[in-house]
Amino acid sequence: MHEWALAEGVVVSALDEMKKNGGTRLKKIRMRVGELQRLEMDAFSKGLEAAFYSHRPATDSVEVETVTEAAALRCRACGKEWLFRDSLETLSEERAEFVHFVPEAARAFLRCPACGSPDFEAVRGRGVWLDSLEAE
Ligand SMILES: [Zn+2]
């Protein structure tokens, strides 16, 4: 499962980072999850549990904090950057909901607020990162 692989990746990179700094017990990790990263949080949490379990004892009790990173879009025509959620406010509720669940559909409905071009890209808001960690 995609979520499990991501969770394992986060835990392994946290442990690498911890070891580089001489730590032996992971106490806390803080992750950033992009708003456009469609992550099944339930599956991701279970994946984290499994990853922590398989890397004991360094991961006996780890606190996990997740922050959502707001997605930003950039117009390829004029360079304007804006927040994805600001765009959603300009759409009808029905369309906003659709775009929220299918970000790829954004292109069909959204336009650059500065020049009206439909040619834009996501510059932030995808992926899962390890933001910081605490260890001892
Ligand atoms: Zn533009």
PDB file of C-alpha atoms and ligand atoms in Angstrom:
ATOM      1  CA  MET A   1       0.000   0.000   0.000  1.00  0.00           C
ATOM      2  CA  HIS A   2       1.224   3.481  -0.946  1.00  0.00           C
ATOM      3  CA  GLU A   3       0.561   4.919   2.523  1.00  0.00           C
ATOM      4  CA  TRP A   4       2.561   2.180   4.205  1.00  0.00           C
ATOM      5  CA  ALA A   5       5.563   2.753   1.956  1.00  0.00           C
ATOM      6  CA  LEU A   6       5.412   6.485   2.675  1.00  0.00           C
ATOM      7  CA  ALA A   7       5.168   5.860   6.420  1.00  0.00           C
ATOM      8  CA  GLU A   8       8.153   3.517   6.329  1.00  0.00           C
ATOM      9  CA  GLY A   9      10.093   6.130   4.346  1.00  0.00           C
ATOM     10  CA  VAL A  10       9.340   8.847   6.897  1.00  0.00           C
ATOM     11  CA  VAL A  11      10.386   6.631   9.812  1.00  0.00           C
ATOM     12  CA  VAL A  12      13.575   5.436   8.115  1.00  0.00           C
ATOM     13  CA  SER A  13      14.657   8.979   7.252  1.00  0.00           C
ATOM     14  CA  ALA A  14      13.853  10.129  10.804  1.00  0.00           C
ATOM     15  CA  LEU A  15      16.025   7.326  12.191  1.00  0.00           C
ATOM     16  CA  ASP A  16      18.864   8.162   9.777  1.00  0.00           C
ATOM     17  CA  GLU A  17      18.700  11.800  10.789  1.00  0.00           C
ATOM     18  CA  MET A  18      18.613  10.859  14.476  1.00  0.00           C
ATOM     19  CA  LYS A  19      21.658   8.578  14.169  1.00  0.00           C
ATOM     20  CA  LYS A  20      23.600  11.259  12.329  1.00  0.00           C
ATOM     21  CA  ASN A  21      23.079  13.430  15.381  1.00  0.00           C
ATOM     22  CA  GLY A  22      24.019  10.707  17.844  1.00  0.00           C
ATOM     23  CA  GLY A  23      20.494   9.949  19.103  1.00  0.00           C
ATOM     24  CA  THR A  24      19.267   6.488  20.075  1.00  0.00           C
ATOM     25  CA  ARG A  25      15.586   7.025  20.912  1.00  0.00           C
ATOM     26  CA  LEU A  26      13.145   8.814  18.698  1.00  0.00           C
ATOM     27  CA  LYS A  27      10.731  10.898  20.795  1.00  0.00           C
ATOM     28  CA  LYS A  28       8.822  12.988  18.337  1.00  0.00           C
ATOM     29  CA  ILE A  29       8.502  13.589  14.618  1.00  0.00           C
ATOM     30  CA  ARG A  30       6.810  16.451  12.885  1.00  0.00           C
ATOM     31  CA  MET A  31       5.647  15.953   9.311  1.00  0.00           C
ATOM     32  CA  ARG A  32       4.329  18.239   6.679  1.00  0.00           C
ATOM     33  CA  VAL A  33       1.695  16.825   4.371  1.00  0.00           C
ATOM     34  CA  GLY A  34       0.821  18.739   1.229  1.00  0.00           C
ATOM     35  CA  GLU A  35      -2.785  19.765   0.810  1.00  0.00           C
ATOM     36  CA  LEU A  36      -2.822  18.187  -2.652  1.00  0.00           C
ATOM     37  CA  GLN A  37      -1.261  14.954  -1.448  1.00  0.00           C
ATOM     38  CA  ARG A  38      -4.273  12.705  -1.216  1.00  0.00           C
ATOM     39  CA  LEU A  39      -3.237  10.689   1.768  1.00  0.00           C
ATOM     40  CA  GLU A  40      -5.492   8.265   3.548  1.00  0.00           C
ATOM     41  CA  MET A  41      -4.670   9.346   7.077  1.00  0.00           C
ATOM     42  CA  ASP A  42      -6.067   6.163   8.638  1.00  0.00           C
ATOM     43  CA  ALA A  43      -3.884   3.950   6.483  1.00  0.00           C
ATOM     44  CA  PHE A  44      -0.931   6.297   6.961  1.00  0.00           C
ATOM     45  CA  SER A  45      -1.287   6.145  10.775  1.00  0.00           C
ATOM     46  CA  LYS A  46      -1.437   2.366  10.670  1.00  0.00           C
ATOM     47  CA  GLY A  47       1.625   2.360   8.435  1.00  0.00           C
ATOM     48  CA  LEU A  48       3.451   4.550  10.939  1.00  0.00           C
ATOM     49  CA  GLU A  49       2.524   2.198  13.772  1.00  0.00           C
ATOM     50  CA  ALA A  50       3.845  -0.757  11.799  1.00  0.00           C
ATOM     51  CA  ALA A  51       7.051   1.094  10.903  1.00  0.00           C
ATOM     52  CA  PHE A  52       7.620   2.127  14.525  1.00  0.00           C
ATOM     53  CA  TYR A  53       7.003  -1.459  15.590  1.00  0.00           C
ATOM     54  CA  SER A  54       9.562  -2.853  13.168  1.00  0.00           C
ATOM     55  CA  HIS A  55      12.262  -0.366  14.242  1.00  0.00           C
ATOM     56  CA  ARG A  56      12.045  -0.926  17.997  1.00  0.00           C
ATOM     57  CA  PRO A  57      13.472  -0.195  20.477  1.00  0.00           C
ATOM     58  CA  ALA A  58      14.504   3.195  19.077  1.00  0.00           C
ATOM     59  CA  THR A  59      10.877   3.872  18.224  1.00  0.00           C
ATOM     60  CA  ASP A  60       9.086   2.566  21.320  1.00  0.00           C
ATOM     61  CA  SER A  61       7.063   5.697  21.940  1.00  0.00           C
ATOM     62  CA  VAL A  62       7.110   8.373  19.300  1.00  0.00           C
ATOM     63  CA  GLU A  63       4.795  11.325  19.273  1.00  0.00           C
ATOM     64  CA  VAL A  64       3.643  12.274  15.786  1.00  0.00           C
ATOM     65  CA  GLU A  65       2.600  15.736  14.761  1.00  0.00           C
ATOM     66  CA  THR A  66       1.248  16.440  11.300  1.00  0.00           C
ATOM     67  CA  VAL A  67       0.853  19.843   9.753  1.00  0.00           C
ATOM     68  CA  THR A  68      -0.851  20.486   6.452  1.00  0.00           C
ATOM     69  CA  GLU A  69       1.021  22.566   3.942  1.00  0.00           C
ATOM     70  CA  ALA A  70      -1.194  24.916   1.981  1.00  0.00           C
ATOM     71  CA  ALA A  71      -0.986  24.300  -1.734  1.00  0.00           C
ATOM     72  CA  ALA A  72       0.188  27.128  -3.954  1.00  0.00           C
ATOM     73  CA  LEU A  73      -0.197  27.482  -7.702  1.00  0.00           C
ATOM     74  CA  ARG A  74       1.931  29.498 -10.095  1.00  0.00           C
ATOM     75  CA  CYS A  75       0.846  30.852 -13.427  1.00  0.00           C
ATOM     76  CA  ARG A  76       3.148  29.843 -16.266  1.00  0.00           C
ATOM     77  CA  ALA A  77       2.093  32.833 -18.323  1.00  0.00           C
ATOM     78  CA  CYS A  78       2.646  35.712 -15.861  1.00  0.00           C
ATOM     79  CA  GLY A  79       4.370  34.146 -12.850  1.00  0.00           C
ATOM     80  CA  LYS A  80       1.639  35.051 -10.356  1.00  0.00           C
ATOM     81  CA  GLU A  81       1.488  32.760  -7.310  1.00  0.00           C
ATOM     82  CA  TRP A  82      -1.667  32.168  -5.351  1.00  0.00           C
ATOM     83  CA  LEU A  83      -3.113  29.764  -2.833  1.00  0.00           C
ATOM     84  CA  PHE A  84      -5.165  26.850  -4.032  1.00  0.00           C
ATOM     85  CA  ARG A  85      -7.732  27.444  -1.295  1.00  0.00           C
ATOM     86  CA  ASP A  86      -8.268  31.040  -2.427  1.00  0.00           C
ATOM     87  CA  SER A  87      -9.175  29.660  -5.826  1.00  0.00           C
ATOM     88  CA  LEU A  88     -11.650  27.260  -4.282  1.00  0.00           C
ATOM     89  CA  GLU A  89     -13.508  30.208  -2.775  1.00  0.00           C
ATOM     90  CA  THR A  90     -14.202  31.557  -6.236  1.00  0.00           C
ATOM     91  CA  LEU A  91     -15.880  28.332  -7.353  1.00  0.00           C
ATOM     92  CA  SER A  92     -19.374  27.061  -6.691  1.00  0.00           C
ATOM     93  CA  GLU A  93     -19.563  24.726  -3.723  1.00  0.00           C
ATOM     94  CA  GLU A  94     -20.094  21.729  -5.958  1.00  0.00           C
ATOM     95  CA  ARG A  95     -17.064  22.450  -8.108  1.00  0.00           C
ATOM     96  CA  ALA A  96     -14.883  23.352  -5.127  1.00  0.00           C
ATOM     97  CA  GLU A  97     -15.656  20.007  -3.549  1.00  0.00           C
ATOM     98  CA  PHE A  98     -14.894  18.195  -6.786  1.00  0.00           C
ATOM     99  CA  VAL A  99     -11.568  19.985  -7.228  1.00  0.00           C
ATOM    100  CA  HIS A 100     -10.697  19.332  -3.606  1.00  0.00           C
ATOM    101  CA  PHE A 101     -11.014  15.599  -4.114  1.00  0.00           C
ATOM    102  CA  VAL A 102      -9.631  15.537  -7.625  1.00  0.00           C
ATOM    103  CA  PRO A 103      -6.913  18.221  -7.704  1.00  0.00           C
ATOM    104  CA  GLU A 104      -6.095  17.262 -11.299  1.00  0.00           C
ATOM    105  CA  ALA A 105      -9.490  18.674 -12.216  1.00  0.00           C
ATOM    106  CA  ALA A 106      -8.378  22.112 -11.032  1.00  0.00           C
ATOM    107  CA  ARG A 107      -7.138  22.864 -14.520  1.00  0.00           C
ATOM    108  CA  ALA A 108     -10.638  22.581 -15.929  1.00  0.00           C
ATOM    109  CA  PHE A 109     -12.108  25.151 -13.548  1.00  0.00           C
ATOM    110  CA  LEU A 110      -9.370  27.452 -12.288  1.00  0.00           C
ATOM    111  CA  ARG A 111      -7.781  30.442 -13.956  1.00  0.00           C
ATOM    112  CA  CYS A 112      -4.895  32.676 -12.952  1.00  0.00           C
ATOM    113  CA  PRO A 113      -6.405  35.498 -10.848  1.00  0.00           C
ATOM    114  CA  ALA A 114      -4.037  38.011 -12.468  1.00  0.00           C
ATOM    115  CA  CYS A 115      -4.161  37.233 -16.184  1.00  0.00           C
ATOM    116  CA  GLY A 116      -6.862  34.573 -16.584  1.00  0.00           C
ATOM    117  CA  SER A 117      -4.544  31.926 -18.047  1.00  0.00           C
ATOM    118  CA  PRO A 118      -5.460  28.283 -17.403  1.00  0.00           C
ATOM    119  CA  ASP A 119      -1.763  27.345 -17.659  1.00  0.00           C
ATOM    120  CA  PHE A 120      -0.482  26.955 -14.100  1.00  0.00           C
ATOM    121  CA  GLU A 121       1.442  24.496 -11.979  1.00  0.00           C
ATOM    122  CA  ALA A 122       1.457  23.426  -8.347  1.00  0.00           C
ATOM    123  CA  VAL A 123       4.556  24.850  -6.640  1.00  0.00           C
ATOM    124  CA  ARG A 124       3.718  23.712  -3.117  1.00  0.00           C
ATOM    125  CA  GLY A 125       1.323  21.290  -1.518  1.00  0.00           C
ATOM    126  CA  ARG A 126       2.413  17.907  -2.802  1.00  0.00           C
ATOM    127  CA  GLY A 127       4.288  15.231  -0.963  1.00  0.00           C
ATOM    128  CA  VAL A 128       5.068  14.271   2.601  1.00  0.00           C
ATOM    129  CA  TRP A 129       8.146  15.609   4.383  1.00  0.00           C
ATOM    130  CA  LEU A 130       9.837  15.079   7.637  1.00  0.00           C
ATOM    131  CA  ASP A 131       9.888  18.594   9.062  1.00  0.00           C
ATOM    132  CA  SER A 132      11.768  18.058  12.307  1.00  0.00           C
ATOM    133  CA  LEU A 133      12.342  15.501  15.011  1.00  0.00           C
ATOM    134  CA  GLU A 134      13.237  15.173  18.654  1.00  0.00           C
ATOM    135  CA  ALA A 135      15.395  12.379  19.970  1.00  0.00           C
ATOM    136  CA  GLU A 136      17.546  11.497  22.932  1.00  0.00           C
TER     137      GLU A 136
HETATM  138 ZN    ZN B   1      -1.233  34.677 -14.925  1.00  0.00          ZN
END
